[in-house]
Coordinates of C-alpha atoms in Angstrom, one line a residue:
X1 CA -41.8 9.2 -29.6
X2 CA -39.5 6.2 -30.1
X3 CA -36.5 8.4 -29.5
X4 CA -37.9 9.5 -26.2
X5 CA -38.2 5.9 -25.1
X6 CA -34.7 5.2 -26.2
X7 CA -33.5 8.2 -24.2
X8 CA -35.4 7.1 -21.2
X9 CA -34.0 3.6 -21.6
X10 CA -30.4 4.9 -21.8
X11 CA -31.0 7.1 -18.8
X12 CA -32.5 4.2 -16.8
X13 CA -29.6 2.0 -17.8
X14 CA -27.1 4.6 -16.6
X15 CA -28.8 4.9 -13.2
X16 CA -29.1 1.2 -12.9
X17 CA -25.5 0.7 -13.7
X18 CA -24.4 3.3 -11.2
X19 CA -26.6 1.8 -8.4
X20 CA -25.5 -1.8 -9.1
X21 CA -21.8 -1.0 -9.3
X22 CA -22.1 0.9 -5.9
X23 CA -24.0 -2.0 -4.3
X24 CA -21.5 -4.6 -5.7
X25 CA -18.6 -2.5 -4.3
X26 CA -20.3 -2.2 -0.9
X27 CA -20.6 -6.0 -0.8
X28 CA -17.0 -6.3 -1.9
X29 CA -17.9 -8.0 -5.2
X30 CA -15.9 -5.6 -7.4
X31 CA -12.8 -3.5 -6.7
X32 CA -12.6 0.2 -6.4
X33 CA -11.1 0.6 -9.9
X34 CA -13.9 -1.2 -11.6
X35 CA -16.5 0.6 -9.5
X36 CA -15.1 4.0 -10.6
X37 CA -15.1 2.9 -14.3
X38 CA -18.7 1.7 -14.1
X39 CA -19.9 4.7 -12.2
X40 CA -18.4 7.0 -14.9
X41 CA -19.9 4.9 -17.7
X42 CA -23.3 5.1 -15.9
X43 CA -23.0 8.8 -15.5
X44 CA -22.2 9.1 -19.2
X45 CA -25.2 7.0 -20.1
X46 CA -27.4 9.1 -17.8
X47 CA -26.2 12.4 -19.4
X48 CA -26.6 10.9 -22.9
X49 CA -30.2 10.1 -22.1
X50 CA -31.1 13.3 -20.2
X51 CA -29.3 16.0 -22.2
X52 CA -31.0 16.5 -25.6
X53 CA -27.7 17.6 -27.3
X54 CA -26.1 14.3 -26.6
X55 CA -29.1 12.2 -27.7
X56 CA -29.9 13.8 -31.1
X57 CA -28.8 10.7 -32.9
X58 CA -31.7 8.7 -31.4
X59 CA -34.1 10.6 -33.6
X60 CA -32.4 9.3 -36.7
X61 CA -32.9 5.6 -35.7
X62 CA -35.9 3.6 -36.9
X63 CA -38.1 2.1 -34.2
X64 CA -36.9 -1.5 -34.7
X65 CA -33.3 -0.4 -35.1
X66 CA -33.4 1.6 -31.8
X67 CA -34.9 -1.4 -29.9
X68 CA -32.3 -3.7 -31.4
X69 CA -29.5 -1.2 -30.6
X70 CA -30.7 -0.9 -27.0
X71 CA -31.0 -4.7 -26.5
X72 CA -27.5 -5.4 -27.9
X73 CA -26.1 -2.6 -25.8
X74 CA -27.8 -3.9 -22.7
X75 CA -26.5 -7.4 -23.3
X76 CA -23.0 -6.1 -23.9
X77 CA -23.0 -4.0 -20.7
X78 CA -24.3 -7.0 -18.7
X79 CA -21.6 -9.3 -20.0
X80 CA -18.8 -6.8 -19.4
X81 CA -20.1 -6.0 -15.9
X82 CA -20.2 -9.7 -15.2
X83 CA -16.6 -10.1 -16.5
X84 CA -15.3 -7.3 -14.4
X85 CA -17.0 -8.8 -11.4
X86 CA -15.3 -12.1 -12.0
X87 CA -11.9 -10.4 -12.5
X88 CA -12.5 -8.4 -9.3
X89 CA -13.3 -11.6 -7.4
X90 CA -10.0 -13.2 -8.7
X91 CA -8.1 -10.1 -7.6
X92 CA -9.6 -10.2 -4.1
X93 CA -9.0 -13.9 -3.7
X94 CA -5.4 -13.4 -4.8
X95 CA -4.9 -10.8 -2.1
X96 CA -6.5 -13.0 0.5
X97 CA -4.3 -15.9 -0.5
X98 CA -1.2 -13.7 -0.4
X99 CA -2.2 -12.7 3.2
X100 CA -2.6 -16.4 4.1
X101 CA 0.7 -17.3 2.6
X102 CA 2.4 -14.4 4.6
X103 CA 0.8 -15.6 7.8
X104 CA 1.8 -19.2 7.1
X105 CA 5.4 -18.1 6.4
X106 CA 5.4 -16.2 9.6
X107 CA 4.1 -19.2 11.5
X108 CA 6.6 -21.4 9.8
X109 CA 9.5 -19.1 10.9
X110 CA 8.2 -19.2 14.5
X111 CA 8.0 -23.0 14.4
X112 CA 11.5 -23.3 13.0
X113 CA 12.9 -21.0 15.8
X114 CA 11.1 -23.1 18.4
X115 CA 12.4 -26.3 16.8
X116 CA 15.9 -24.9 16.8
X117 CA 15.7 -23.9 20.5
X118 CA 14.4 -27.4 21.4
X119 CA 17.2 -29.0 19.4
X120 CA 19.7 -27.0 21.3
X121 CA 18.1 -28.0 24.6
X122 CA 18.2 -31.7 23.6
X123 CA 21.8 -31.4 22.5
X124 CA 22.8 -29.8 25.8
X125 CA 21.0 -32.5 27.8
X126 CA 22.7 -35.2 25.7
X127 CA 26.1 -33.6 26.3
X128 CA 25.4 -33.4 30.1
X129 CA 24.4 -37.1 30.1
X130 CA 27.6 -38.0 28.2
X131 CA 29.6 -36.1 30.7
X132 CA 27.9 -37.8 33.6
X133 CA 28.4 -41.2 32.0
X134 CA 32.1 -40.5 31.2
X135 CA 32.8 -39.0 34.6
X136 CA 31.0 -41.6 36.8
X137 CA 32.4 -44.8 35.4
X138 CA 32.9 -47.0 32.4
X139 CA 30.0 -48.0 30.2
X140 CA 29.6 -51.1 28.2
X141 CA 28.3 -51.6 24.7
X142 CA 24.7 -51.2 25.8
X143 CA 25.5 -47.7 27.1
X144 CA 25.1 -48.8 30.8
X145 CA 27.6 -48.9 33.6
X146 CA 29.8 -51.9 33.9
X147 CA 28.1 -53.0 37.1
X148 CA 24.8 -53.7 35.3
X149 CA 24.3 -56.7 33.1
X150 CA 23.2 -56.2 29.5
X151 CA 20.1 -57.6 28.3

């Protein structure tokens, strides 16, 4: 009877693992690669629990050993799933940051082009003013025409 409970627990863990990984992927908490891995592991656990040929070893376990084995396995699966979720979040954040950097670089290039065009316009206006000043009369040290008084 204990082996039936262990088989049921393994099957339930497989179904739970498949459902949780699918839901986590739909909320974009884990990446596709990790979702596929966890779905395959969940399917393996489900088949291990359901197909009697794969679960013959559960009959050889003592009742306490089977419970301990199931608890340790559940803790291990939970921790590994949590670790893959954290790694997936880091990967997703890295992609998002790369997109932001690309957008900022693009914006920076546009600003530099605008600055360059404004610099050219200012330089052209400055040259025009110099030509007007040189062509219309002498200027003093203040940059004004001689007829005006400095100061």
